[in-house]
Coordinates of C-alpha atoms (C1' of nucleotides) in Angstrom, one line a residue:
Chain V
M214 CA 5.7 4.2 -2.6
T215 CA 5.0 0.6 -3.2
D216 CA 5.4 -0.7 0.3
K217 CA 4.2 -4.2 -0.1
N218 CA 6.0 -5.7 2.8
N219 CA 4.3 -5.6 6.2
T220 CA 0.9 -5.6 4.6
I221 CA -2.0 -7.4 6.1
E222 CA -3.0 -8.8 2.7
S223 CA 0.2 -10.7 2.2
S224 CA -0.1 -12.5 5.5
E225 CA -3.7 -12.7 6.4
V226 CA -6.1 -12.3 3.6
Q227 CA -6.1 -15.4 1.5
K228 CA -6.8 -14.4 -2.1
K229 CA -9.5 -16.5 -3.4
A230 CA -10.1 -16.8 -7.1
N231 CA -13.0 -14.9 -8.5
F232 CA -14.8 -15.6 -11.7
I233 CA -12.4 -13.6 -13.7
D234 CA -9.4 -15.5 -12.4
L235 CA -11.2 -18.7 -13.3
Q236 CA -11.8 -17.6 -16.8
I237 CA -8.2 -16.5 -17.2
E238 CA -7.1 -19.9 -15.9
E239 CA -9.3 -21.5 -18.5
D240 CA -7.8 -19.3 -21.2
L241 CA -4.4 -20.3 -20.1
K242 CA -5.3 -23.9 -20.0
Q243 CA -6.4 -23.6 -23.6
G244 CA -3.1 -22.0 -24.5
K245 CA -4.6 -18.8 -25.7
N246 CA -2.5 -15.7 -26.5
N247 CA 0.8 -17.6 -26.0
N248 CA -0.1 -18.0 -22.4
C249 CA 0.3 -14.3 -21.7
V250 CA -1.8 -12.3 -19.3
H251 CA -1.9 -8.6 -19.8
T252 CA -4.4 -6.2 -18.4
R253 CA -4.9 -2.5 -18.3
F254 CA -6.5 0.2 -16.1
P255 CA -8.2 2.7 -18.5
P256 CA -9.5 5.7 -16.7
E257 CA -11.0 8.7 -18.5
P258 CA -9.2 11.8 -17.1
N259 CA -12.4 13.7 -16.4
G260 CA -12.5 13.4 -12.6
Y261 CA -10.8 12.1 -9.6
L262 CA -10.6 8.4 -8.9
H263 CA -12.9 6.9 -6.3
I264 CA -13.1 3.8 -4.2
G265 CA -14.9 2.0 -7.1
H266 CA -11.9 2.7 -9.3
A267 CA -9.7 1.3 -6.5
K268 CA -11.6 -1.9 -6.9
S269 CA -10.9 -1.9 -10.6
I270 CA -7.2 -1.0 -10.1
C271 CA -6.8 -3.8 -7.5
L272 CA -8.4 -6.2 -9.9
N273 CA -6.4 -5.3 -12.9
F274 CA -3.0 -4.9 -11.3
G275 CA -3.9 -7.9 -9.0
I276 CA -4.4 -10.1 -12.1
G277 CA -1.1 -8.8 -13.5
E278 CA 0.7 -9.9 -10.3
K279 CA -1.2 -13.2 -9.8
F280 CA -0.6 -14.5 -13.3
N281 CA 2.8 -13.1 -13.7
G282 CA 1.7 -10.7 -16.4
K283 CA 1.7 -7.0 -16.9
T284 CA -0.8 -4.1 -16.4
N285 CA -0.8 -0.9 -18.4
L286 CA -2.1 2.4 -17.4
R287 CA -4.0 4.0 -20.2
F288 CA -5.9 7.3 -20.2
D289 CA -9.0 7.0 -22.2
D290 CA -8.9 10.6 -23.5
T291 CA -11.2 10.6 -26.6
N292 CA -13.4 13.4 -25.5
P293 CA -11.4 16.7 -25.2
S294 CA -14.4 18.6 -23.9
K295 CA -14.3 16.9 -20.6
E296 CA -10.7 15.9 -20.0
E297 CA -8.0 17.8 -18.2
T298 CA -4.3 17.4 -17.2
E299 CA -5.2 18.0 -13.6
Y300 CA -7.1 14.7 -13.6
V301 CA -4.3 12.9 -15.3
E302 CA -1.9 13.8 -12.6
S303 CA -4.2 13.0 -9.7
I304 CA -5.0 9.6 -11.3
M305 CA -1.3 8.7 -11.6
E306 CA -0.7 9.8 -8.0
D307 CA -3.6 7.7 -6.7
V308 CA -2.6 4.5 -8.6
H309 CA 0.9 4.8 -7.2
W310 CA -0.3 5.6 -3.7
L311 CA -2.4 2.4 -3.8
G312 CA 0.8 0.6 -4.4
F313 CA 0.7 -0.3 -8.0
D314 CA 3.1 0.5 -10.8
W315 CA 2.7 0.5 -14.6
E316 CA 6.5 0.9 -15.0
D317 CA 7.1 2.1 -18.6
R318 CA 3.7 1.3 -19.8
L319 CA 1.9 4.6 -19.6
F320 CA -0.4 5.1 -22.6
Y321 CA -3.1 7.5 -23.8
T322 CA -5.8 6.6 -26.3
S323 CA -4.7 9.9 -27.9
D324 CA -1.4 8.2 -28.7
Y325 CA -3.4 6.1 -31.2
F326 CA -5.3 8.8 -32.9
G327 CA -3.2 8.3 -36.0
K328 CA -3.6 4.6 -36.1
L329 CA -7.3 4.8 -35.3
H330 CA -7.7 7.3 -38.2
K331 CA -5.9 4.9 -40.6
F332 CA -8.1 2.0 -39.4
A333 CA -11.2 4.1 -40.0
L334 CA -10.0 4.7 -43.5
K335 CA -9.5 1.0 -44.0
L336 CA -13.0 0.3 -42.9
I337 CA -14.3 2.8 -45.4
R338 CA -12.2 1.3 -48.2
D339 CA -13.5 -2.2 -47.1
G340 CA -17.1 -0.8 -47.4
K341 CA -17.6 -1.2 -43.7
A342 CA -17.9 2.5 -42.7
Y343 CA -19.6 5.5 -44.2
V344 CA -20.0 9.2 -43.6
D345 CA -23.5 10.3 -42.5
D346 CA -24.5 14.0 -42.6
Q347 CA -27.8 13.7 -40.9
D348 CA -28.3 15.5 -37.6
A349 CA -28.1 13.7 -34.3
E350 CA -31.8 13.7 -33.8
T351 CA -32.5 12.0 -37.2
I352 CA -29.8 9.4 -36.7
S353 CA -31.2 8.7 -33.2
K354 CA -34.7 8.2 -34.6
Q355 CA -33.5 5.9 -37.3
K356 CA -31.9 3.7 -34.7
G357 CA -35.3 2.4 -33.7
T358 CA -35.9 1.2 -30.2
P359 CA -34.8 -1.9 -28.4
T360 CA -38.0 -3.6 -29.5
R361 CA -38.2 -2.1 -33.0
P362 CA -35.5 -2.4 -35.6
G363 CA -33.9 0.7 -37.1
I364 CA -33.9 1.9 -40.6
E365 CA -30.9 2.5 -42.8
S366 CA -29.5 5.9 -43.4
P367 CA -29.8 7.3 -47.0
H368 CA -26.0 7.7 -47.0
R369 CA -25.4 4.1 -46.1
N370 CA -24.7 3.0 -49.6
C371 CA -22.7 5.9 -51.0
T372 CA -19.6 4.9 -52.9
I373 CA -16.3 4.2 -51.2
E374 CA -14.7 7.1 -53.1
E375 CA -17.3 9.6 -51.8
N376 CA -16.9 8.4 -48.3
V377 CA -13.1 8.6 -48.4
D378 CA -13.4 12.1 -49.7
L379 CA -15.9 13.1 -47.1
F380 CA -13.9 11.6 -44.3
N381 CA -10.7 13.3 -45.5
R382 CA -12.6 16.6 -45.6
M383 CA -14.0 16.0 -42.1
T384 CA -10.4 15.4 -40.9
A385 CA -9.3 18.6 -42.6
G386 CA -11.8 20.6 -40.7
E387 CA -14.0 21.6 -43.6
F388 CA -17.3 20.9 -41.8
D389 CA -18.8 22.3 -38.6
E390 CA -19.1 20.4 -35.4
G391 CA -22.0 18.0 -35.6
A392 CA -22.3 18.3 -39.4
K393 CA -21.1 14.9 -40.2
V394 CA -20.1 11.6 -38.5
L395 CA -18.4 8.4 -39.6
R396 CA -20.5 5.3 -38.9
A397 CA -19.6 1.6 -39.0
K398 CA -21.8 -0.3 -41.4
I399 CA -23.0 -3.2 -39.4
D400 CA -26.7 -4.1 -39.0
M401 CA -29.6 -1.7 -38.4
S402 CA -31.9 -4.4 -37.4
S403 CA -29.6 -6.0 -34.8
P404 CA -31.4 -6.7 -31.5
N405 CA -28.3 -5.1 -30.0
M406 CA -28.6 -1.3 -30.3
H407 CA -24.9 -0.9 -30.4
M408 CA -24.6 -2.8 -33.6
R409 CA -27.0 -0.5 -35.5
D410 CA -24.3 1.4 -37.4
P411 CA -22.6 3.0 -34.4
I412 CA -21.0 6.3 -34.8
I413 CA -17.2 5.9 -34.6
Y414 CA -15.9 9.4 -35.3
R415 CA -17.4 12.8 -34.6
I416 CA -16.3 16.4 -35.3
M417 CA -15.2 18.3 -32.2
K418 CA -13.4 21.5 -32.7
A419 CA -12.0 21.4 -29.2
H420 CA -8.5 21.7 -27.8
H421 CA -7.2 18.4 -26.6
H422 CA -5.0 18.3 -23.5
R423 CA -2.3 16.3 -25.3
T424 CA -2.8 16.6 -29.1
G425 CA -3.7 20.3 -28.9
D426 CA -5.4 21.4 -32.1
K427 CA -4.1 18.7 -34.4
W428 CA -7.4 17.0 -34.7
C429 CA -10.9 18.2 -35.2
I430 CA -12.4 14.7 -35.3
Y431 CA -12.3 12.4 -32.4
P432 CA -13.0 8.6 -32.1
M433 CA -15.8 7.3 -29.9
Y434 CA -15.1 5.0 -27.0
D435 CA -16.3 1.9 -28.8
F436 CA -14.1 2.6 -31.7
A437 CA -11.0 3.3 -29.7
H438 CA -11.1 1.0 -26.7
G439 CA -10.8 -2.5 -28.2
Q440 CA -8.3 -1.4 -30.8
C441 CA -6.0 0.1 -28.2
D442 CA -6.3 -3.1 -26.2
Y443 CA -5.3 -4.9 -29.4
W444 CA -2.3 -2.7 -30.2
E445 CA -1.1 -3.0 -26.6
G446 CA -1.4 -6.7 -26.5
I447 CA -4.0 -6.7 -23.8
T448 CA -5.4 -10.2 -23.3
H449 CA -8.1 -9.5 -20.8
S450 CA -10.0 -6.2 -21.0
I451 CA -11.8 -5.9 -17.7
C452 CA -14.6 -3.4 -17.4
T453 CA -17.9 -2.9 -15.7
L454 CA -21.3 -4.5 -16.4
E455 CA -22.8 -1.7 -18.4
F456 CA -20.4 -2.5 -21.2
E457 CA -21.7 -6.0 -21.5
V458 CA -23.9 -5.1 -24.4
H459 CA -21.0 -3.4 -26.1
R460 CA -19.0 -6.7 -26.2
P461 CA -20.3 -7.8 -29.7
L462 CA -19.2 -4.5 -31.0
Y463 CA -15.8 -4.8 -29.3
D464 CA -15.4 -8.1 -30.9
W465 CA -16.6 -6.9 -34.3
F466 CA -13.9 -4.2 -34.4
V467 CA -11.2 -6.7 -33.3
D468 CA -12.4 -9.0 -36.0
Q469 CA -11.6 -6.3 -38.6
L470 CA -8.2 -5.9 -37.0
Q471 CA -7.2 -9.4 -36.2
E472 CA -4.2 -10.8 -38.1
T473 CA -3.0 -13.6 -35.9
A474 CA -4.5 -15.9 -33.3
Y475 CA -4.0 -13.2 -30.6
R476 CA -7.2 -11.7 -29.4
P477 CA -8.2 -9.6 -26.4
R478 CA -11.2 -10.6 -24.4
Q479 CA -13.6 -8.3 -22.6
I480 CA -14.8 -9.5 -19.2
E481 CA -17.3 -7.5 -17.2
F482 CA -17.8 -7.3 -13.5
A483 CA -20.2 -5.4 -11.2
R484 CA -19.1 -1.9 -10.2
L485 CA -18.8 -1.1 -6.5
N486 CA -21.8 0.4 -4.6
L487 CA -21.3 1.5 -1.0
T488 CA -24.1 2.3 1.4
Y489 CA -24.6 5.9 2.3
T490 CA -22.5 7.2 -0.6
V491 CA -22.7 8.2 -4.2
M492 CA -20.2 6.9 -6.6
S493 CA -20.9 8.5 -9.9
K494 CA -18.3 10.9 -11.2
R495 CA -21.0 13.3 -12.3
K496 CA -22.5 13.5 -8.8
L497 CA -19.1 13.8 -7.1
L498 CA -18.2 16.6 -9.5
E499 CA -21.5 18.3 -8.6
L500 CA -20.7 18.1 -4.9
V501 CA -17.3 19.7 -5.5
K502 CA -18.5 22.3 -8.0
D503 CA -21.4 23.4 -5.9
G504 CA -19.4 23.6 -2.7
H505 CA -21.1 20.9 -0.8
V506 CA -17.7 19.6 0.1
K507 CA -14.4 21.4 0.2
G508 CA -12.9 19.6 -2.8
W509 CA -12.2 16.3 -4.4
D510 CA -10.0 15.4 -1.5
D511 CA -12.5 16.4 1.2
P512 CA -12.2 13.6 3.8
R513 CA -15.9 12.9 3.4
M514 CA -15.6 12.0 -0.3
P515 CA -15.3 8.4 -1.5
T516 CA -12.5 9.5 -3.7
I517 CA -9.1 7.9 -3.2
S518 CA -7.7 11.3 -2.4
G519 CA -10.5 11.9 0.1
L520 CA -10.0 8.6 1.7
R521 CA -6.2 9.2 1.9
R522 CA -6.8 12.5 3.6
R523 CA -9.4 10.9 5.9
G524 CA -6.6 8.6 7.1
Y525 CA -7.2 5.4 5.1
T526 CA -4.1 3.4 4.1
P527 CA -3.4 1.8 0.8
E528 CA -3.1 -1.6 2.6
S529 CA -6.6 -1.2 4.0
I530 CA -8.1 -0.3 0.6
R531 CA -6.4 -3.2 -1.1
C532 CA -7.5 -5.5 1.7
F533 CA -11.1 -4.2 1.3
S534 CA -10.9 -4.8 -2.4
E535 CA -9.8 -8.4 -1.8
K536 CA -12.6 -8.9 0.7
I537 CA -15.4 -7.7 -1.5
G538 CA -14.3 -9.9 -4.4
A539 CA -15.5 -9.5 -7.9
T540 CA -18.8 -10.9 -9.4
K541 CA -21.5 -10.0 -11.8
V542 CA -24.0 -9.4 -9.1
N543 CA -25.1 -5.8 -8.7
G544 CA -25.2 -5.3 -5.0
M545 CA -24.4 -2.8 -2.3
I546 CA -21.6 -3.2 0.1
D547 CA -22.0 -2.0 3.7
V548 CA -19.5 0.9 4.5
S549 CA -18.9 -0.9 7.8
L550 CA -16.8 -3.4 5.8
L551 CA -14.6 -0.5 4.5
E552 CA -14.3 0.9 8.0
H553 CA -13.4 -2.5 9.4
S554 CA -10.6 -2.7 6.9
V555 CA -8.9 0.4 8.1
K556 CA -9.4 -0.4 11.7
E557 CA -7.8 -3.7 11.2
H558 CA -4.8 -2.2 9.6
L559 CA -4.4 0.8 11.9
N560 CA -4.9 -1.3 15.0
K561 CA -1.7 -3.1 14.1
T562 CA 0.3 -0.1 12.9
A563 CA -0.9 3.1 14.4
Q564 CA 1.0 5.0 17.1
R565 CA -1.0 5.3 20.2
V566 CA -1.3 8.7 21.8
M567 CA -3.6 10.3 24.4
G568 CA -5.8 13.2 23.3
V569 CA -8.8 14.9 24.9
L570 CA -11.4 16.2 22.5
N571 CA -13.9 17.7 24.9
P572 CA -11.7 18.8 27.9
L573 CA -12.7 18.9 31.5
K574 CA -10.1 20.3 33.9
V575 CA -8.9 18.2 36.7
I576 CA -6.7 19.4 39.6
I577 CA -4.8 16.8 41.6
T578 CA -4.9 18.6 44.9
N579 CA -2.3 16.5 46.6
Y580 CA 0.2 16.7 43.8
P581 CA 2.9 19.4 44.3
E582 CA 2.6 22.6 42.3
N583 CA 5.3 23.3 39.7
Q584 CA 6.2 19.6 39.6
S585 CA 6.0 17.3 36.7
E586 CA 7.3 13.9 35.8
E587 CA 7.5 11.7 32.7
L588 CA 5.8 8.3 32.6
D589 CA 6.3 5.4 30.3
A590 CA 3.6 4.7 27.8
I591 CA 3.4 1.9 25.2
N592 CA 3.4 3.0 21.6
N593 CA 1.4 0.1 20.3
P594 CA 0.3 -2.9 22.3
E595 CA 0.0 -4.9 19.1
N596 CA 3.6 -4.4 18.2
S597 CA 6.2 -4.3 20.9
E598 CA 8.9 -3.3 18.4
M599 CA 7.3 0.2 18.4
G600 CA 8.6 0.7 21.9
I601 CA 7.6 3.1 24.5
R602 CA 7.5 6.9 24.9
K603 CA 7.4 9.4 27.8
V604 CA 4.2 11.2 28.7
P605 CA 4.4 14.2 31.0
F606 CA 2.2 14.3 34.1
S607 CA 1.5 17.3 36.4
R608 CA -1.0 18.7 38.8
E609 CA -3.4 20.1 36.3
L610 CA -4.9 17.8 33.7
Y611 CA -7.6 17.5 31.2
I612 CA -9.8 14.5 30.9
E613 CA -12.7 13.8 28.6
R614 CA -15.9 15.4 29.7
D615 CA -17.8 12.2 28.8
D616 CA -15.6 10.4 31.3
F617 CA -17.2 12.1 34.3
M618 CA -20.8 11.9 35.5
E619 CA -22.0 13.7 38.6
D620 CA -24.8 11.2 39.1
P621 CA -23.6 8.0 37.3
P622 CA -25.8 5.1 36.6
R623 CA -24.7 1.6 37.7
K624 CA -23.2 0.6 34.4
F625 CA -21.1 3.7 34.1
F626 CA -17.6 2.7 35.1
R627 CA -15.8 6.0 34.8
L628 CA -15.3 8.9 37.2
G629 CA -17.9 10.3 39.5
P630 CA -17.9 12.0 42.9
G631 CA -16.0 9.8 45.4
R632 CA -15.1 7.3 42.7
E633 CA -11.6 6.1 42.0
V634 CA -10.3 5.4 38.4
R635 CA -7.0 4.9 36.8
L636 CA -5.3 7.5 34.6
R637 CA -3.7 5.5 31.9
Y638 CA 0.0 4.9 32.6
A639 CA -0.2 7.4 35.5
Y640 CA -2.0 7.0 38.8
F641 CA -5.2 6.1 40.5
I642 CA -7.2 9.2 41.2
T643 CA -10.3 9.8 43.3
C644 CA -12.7 12.6 42.7
T645 CA -13.2 14.7 45.9
S646 CA -15.2 17.7 44.7
V647 CA -17.0 19.1 41.7
I648 CA -16.6 22.8 40.9
K649 CA -19.3 24.6 39.0
D650 CA -19.9 28.0 37.6
N651 CA -22.9 30.2 38.4
K652 CA -24.8 28.5 35.6
G653 CA -24.4 25.1 37.2
E654 CA -21.9 24.0 34.5
I655 CA -19.1 21.9 35.7
T656 CA -15.8 23.8 35.3
E657 CA -13.4 21.6 37.1
L658 CA -12.8 18.5 39.2
H659 CA -10.7 18.2 42.3
C660 CA -9.1 14.9 42.8
T661 CA -6.5 13.2 44.9
Y662 CA -4.0 10.8 43.6
D663 CA -2.4 7.7 45.1
P664 CA 1.4 8.1 44.8
A665 CA 1.8 4.4 45.3
S666 CA -0.1 3.6 42.1
K667 CA 2.5 5.2 39.8
G668 CA 2.4 3.6 36.4
G669 CA -1.2 2.6 36.9
N670 CA -1.0 -0.3 39.4
S671 CA -1.8 -0.2 43.1
P672 CA 0.6 -2.3 45.3
D673 CA -2.3 -3.4 47.5
G674 CA -4.0 -5.0 44.5
R675 CA -6.9 -2.6 44.6
K676 CA -9.0 -2.7 41.3
V677 CA -10.6 0.1 39.5
K678 CA -13.3 -0.3 36.9
A679 CA -12.1 2.2 34.4
T680 CA -9.0 3.6 32.8
L681 CA -9.2 7.1 31.4
H682 CA -7.0 9.0 28.9
W683 CA -5.8 12.4 30.0
V684 CA -3.3 15.1 29.1
S685 CA -1.2 17.4 31.2
I686 CA -2.4 21.0 30.5
E687 CA 1.0 22.5 30.7
H688 CA 2.5 20.1 28.2
A689 CA -0.4 19.5 25.9
V690 CA -0.5 20.5 22.2
K691 CA -3.7 22.4 21.4
A692 CA -5.2 21.1 18.2
E693 CA -8.3 21.3 16.0
V694 CA -10.0 18.0 15.5
R695 CA -12.4 17.3 12.6
L696 CA -15.0 14.7 13.2
Y697 CA -16.5 13.2 10.1
D698 CA -19.7 11.3 9.7
R699 CA -21.3 9.9 6.6
L700 CA -22.1 12.4 3.8
F701 CA -25.6 11.0 3.3
N702 CA -28.3 9.8 5.7
D703 CA -29.9 7.5 3.2
K704 CA -28.5 4.1 2.5
N705 CA -28.8 4.6 -1.2
P706 CA -28.9 8.4 -1.9
D707 CA -29.1 8.1 -5.7
G708 CA -31.5 5.2 -5.7
H709 CA -34.6 7.5 -5.6
K710 CA -36.1 8.4 -8.9
E711 CA -38.1 11.3 -7.6
I712 CA -35.7 12.8 -5.1
D713 CA -32.4 14.4 -5.8
F714 CA -29.5 12.7 -4.0
K715 CA -28.5 16.0 -2.4
E716 CA -31.7 16.0 -0.4
F717 CA -30.2 13.2 1.7
M718 CA -27.0 15.1 2.6
N719 CA -26.2 14.8 6.3
P720 CA -26.0 18.3 7.7
D721 CA -23.7 17.0 10.5
S722 CA -21.2 15.3 8.3
L723 CA -18.4 17.6 9.6
Q724 CA -18.0 18.7 13.2
V725 CA -15.0 20.9 14.0
L726 CA -13.6 20.8 17.5
P727 CA -11.2 23.8 17.9
N728 CA -10.1 23.2 21.5
C729 CA -8.6 19.8 21.7
F730 CA -5.5 18.8 23.6
I731 CA -3.1 16.1 22.6
E732 CA 0.0 14.8 24.3
P733 CA 3.2 16.5 23.2
F734 CA 4.3 13.4 21.2
V735 CA 2.4 14.7 18.2
K736 CA 4.5 17.8 17.9
D737 CA 6.6 16.3 15.2
A738 CA 3.7 14.8 13.2
K739 CA 3.8 15.1 9.4
P740 CA 0.8 15.2 7.1
F741 CA -1.0 11.8 6.8
D742 CA 0.7 10.4 9.9
H743 CA -1.7 8.0 11.6
F744 CA -2.5 7.9 15.3
Q745 CA -4.8 6.1 17.6
F746 CA -6.1 8.5 20.2
E747 CA -6.6 5.9 22.8
R748 CA -10.2 5.0 23.5
L749 CA -11.5 7.4 20.8
G750 CA -10.5 6.3 17.4
Y751 CA -7.9 6.7 14.6
F752 CA -6.9 10.2 13.6
N753 CA -4.4 11.5 11.1
F754 CA -2.5 14.7 10.7
D755 CA -4.2 17.0 8.1
I756 CA -2.5 19.1 5.5
D757 CA -4.4 22.1 6.8
S758 CA -2.2 22.1 9.9
T759 CA 0.0 25.1 10.7
K760 CA 2.7 25.5 13.3
E761 CA 0.2 27.3 15.6
K762 CA -2.6 25.0 15.0
P763 CA -2.3 21.3 14.1
V764 CA -5.3 19.7 12.6
F765 CA -6.4 16.1 13.0
N766 CA -9.0 14.2 11.0
R767 CA -10.9 11.4 12.6
T768 CA -10.6 8.4 10.3
V769 CA -12.9 6.1 12.2
Q770 CA -14.1 5.7 15.7
L771 CA -13.1 2.7 17.9
R772 CA -15.8 0.3 18.8
D773 CA -17.6 1.8 21.8
S774 CA -19.8 -0.6 23.5
W775 CA -20.8 1.9 26.2
A776 CA -21.9 4.4 23.6
K777 CA -23.7 1.7 21.7
A778 CA -25.6 0.6 24.8
Q779 CA -26.6 4.2 25.4
M780 CA -27.8 4.6 21.9
K781 CA -30.3 1.7 22.4
K782 CA -32.0 3.5 25.2
Chain S
rU56 C1' -43.4 -6.1 -23.9
rG57 C1' -37.0 -7.2 -27.7
rA58 C1' -31.8 -8.5 -26.5
rC59 C1' -28.2 -9.4 -22.9
rC60 C1' -26.8 -10.1 -17.7
rC61 C1' -27.8 -11.4 -12.6
rG62 C1' -30.9 -14.0 -8.2
rU63 C1' -27.0 -18.3 -1.9
rG64 C1' -28.2 -15.8 6.1
rG65 C1' -29.1 -8.5 7.3
rU66 C1' -24.6 -7.4 3.8
rG67 C1' -20.7 -9.3 0.7
rU68 C1' -18.2 -13.7 -1.0
rA69 C1' -17.4 -19.3 -1.3
rA70 C1' -19.0 -24.3 -2.3
rU71 C1' -12.9 -28.7 -7.8
rU72 C1' -15.7 -33.2 -12.5
rG73 C1' -23.5 -32.7 -9.3
rG74 C1' -22.0 -35.3 -2.7
rC75 C1' -23.3 -32.8 5.0
rA76 C1' -24.3 -24.9 2.3
rA77 C1' -18.7 -22.5 4.3
rC78 C1' -16.0 -17.7 5.3
rA79 C1' -16.0 -12.4 6.4
rC80 C1' -18.6 -8.0 8.0
rG81 C1' -22.6 -6.8 11.1
rU82 C1' -25.7 -8.5 15.5
rC83 C1' -25.9 -10.9 20.4
rU84 C1' -23.4 -13.7 24.8
rG85 C1' -19.3 -14.7 27.6
rU86 C1' -13.6 -14.7 28.9
rU87 C1' -9.1 -11.8 29.1
rU88 C1' -7.5 -6.8 29.5
rU89 C1' -3.9 -0.5 32.4
rU90 C1' -7.9 1.5 25.7
rG91 C1' -15.9 -0.2 27.6
rG92 C1' -10.2 -1.0 21.9
rU93 C1' -7.7 -5.5 20.4
rA94 C1' -7.6 -10.8 21.1
rC95 C1' -10.2 -15.3 22.3
rA96 C1' -14.6 -18.5 22.9
rG97 C1' -19.5 -19.2 21.7
rA98 C1' -24.7 -18.1 19.7
rA99 C1' -28.5 -16.6 16.6
rG100 C1' -29.4 -16.1 11.5
rA101 C1' -30.0 -19.0 4.7
rG102 C1' -31.8 -24.7 3.1
rU103 C1' -29.7 -21.4 -2.1
rC104 C1' -36.2 -16.4 -6.0
rC105 C1' -40.5 -19.9 -7.4
rA106 C1' -42.5 -24.4 -10.0
rG107 C1' -41.5 -28.6 -12.5
rG108 C1' -37.8 -32.1 -14.7
rU109 C1' -33.1 -35.3 -15.1
rU110 C1' -30.5 -38.0 -11.1
rC111 C1' -29.3 -42.6 -5.9
rG112 C1' -28.3 -37.5 -5.0
rA113 C1' -29.2 -30.5 -7.6
rG114 C1' -27.1 -24.1 -5.0
rC115 C1' -24.7 -26.3 -9.4
rC116 C1' -27.6 -29.5 -15.2
rC117 C1' -32.7 -28.8 -18.2
rU118 C1' -37.6 -26.2 -19.0
rG119 C1' -41.0 -22.5 -17.6
rG120 C1' -42.1 -18.5 -14.6
rC121 C1' -41.0 -14.3 -11.1
rG122 C1' -37.8 -10.4 -9.4
rG123 C1' -33.7 -7.0 -10.3
rG124 C1' -30.2 -4.6 -13.7
rU125 C1' -28.3 -2.9 -18.5
rC126 C1' -29.1 -1.1 -23.6
rA127 C1' -32.5 3.6 -27.8
rA128 C1' -25.4 10.0 -25.9
rC129 C1' -22.1 12.9 -32.0
rC130 C1' -20.3 10.3 -23.1
rA131 C1' -17.0 6.8 -21.2

RNA sequence: UGACCCGUGGUGUAAUUGGCAACACGUCUGUUUUUGGUACAGAAGAGUCCAGGUUCGAGCCCUGGCGGGUCAACCA
């Protein structure tokens, strides 16, 4: 799984230090935490991981590798109403697929429910936490606003004994959901809302995916996260910017826990935003649940499983992550950078193959009927070690419909009446006649070939302006090809206050081509195998494939300067 | 009208203790080419949000603005 050799990042992408690296180096220089570096990736199992999580995974595990430290995987499962085992499994698969390994350090916040409960009791005994039985609305009102201080709860100064008793009874399930909460006693007039006696335990009579029905009270994120970091010996707790204002609270809890000089430190970075995509789990879930896409792994989704199925490689995602870096600037990355990362990797590694998406029949009139031959084709011009393969050639072929124009403009180099082009690895052919049906639609082309140009070179040094891909009809594999485009037409679909992001969905994000023909080499393809269909793009073998009908997903198109020039007109 | 964070080419990221603003993507132009791909060469594009200050010298330090983001869930 962790194929880290032969990756582009190891050889070509120089890893430059980001602000987190710099802070860690500074901590090490000061000899903090016995010079250890230990990070963690803490997903909540309430959805599938997406490319934004990939950034976080690469950051956290990357730091582990860079500083000779360790990285834990910890499921942050404090809210049983949202979390499911299905998500736990997909997350583990995705992290492994990306090429990272938590070894024996797989944890769940739910592992610590007992310790967390004891800690809560300690806070109560220290007079630093109390049970409040006001309803949510009242508590919320008492919190004040960012510009106005809050007021204290009438239960704030109950006795320790009362609070211990109440909390024990909460734990025992004596109260209804929502009837009582445990709050930390901090400062109701703090300018930081999170310090205004935050709720640390709530009653939830829900079945937990791991602890079952053992608990009916569950800790809040703020109360659990830093403590788990502490107990796991995490030194740098890296999270996204919106937790910046939580940091004083994170530190406050650690203060209550701290026994030695060891102390975890929270550092925040900007989450990833990509143009033309939505990244929030809630919105992705909505796309899945409402059937706008076919599932979490729909190749149009920015999920890791979607990108995998689309044909992205772990190397390309890691390389992307390295290129975008990590800062505190809230920006938006152009998807073209992501696309560039796959193209870069696949160009060096993908098997080349010829495939015709929109077939136009060609008959080589001077080529004998019932004859065929096998021609040598290079598997990957970027890597000679990948060798060559045989491609069958015969009298009846398909070429790409776009590669022929009856009345070609000057700059169109490809086939036209009377023109000569090269069929890649095969022969020069000249178009002699164009056959149409009664609707005027071109149905086939008649061409002649030059037997002396076998392999694609003419002995007389004659030049042609274009080289076309082709496929022998008799030998071709019929396939379905799925062309994907961006899911949204707007650069920032969830950046409009008045308009729902779904309004911007691209109706043409999926185009299915049922009648494509690929050279027989792909017969043995396995799911997720990558190919370059020459001159077209990168494609991979989809899991929907059957024996009768292989299916290929287009990962990305190759650069196409002809098409680009046409677009400008 | 609070607190905290952030402002460097179109986009993203750099710029050791202040010292000629660099790299990548994208764009454009050429060269090579049996992929109108790749590779290679080159070009355009910012004077670092603004105004002051310190300094021989400020993207970096200081002050004040302006702009953007986050925070008032019994979500994480």
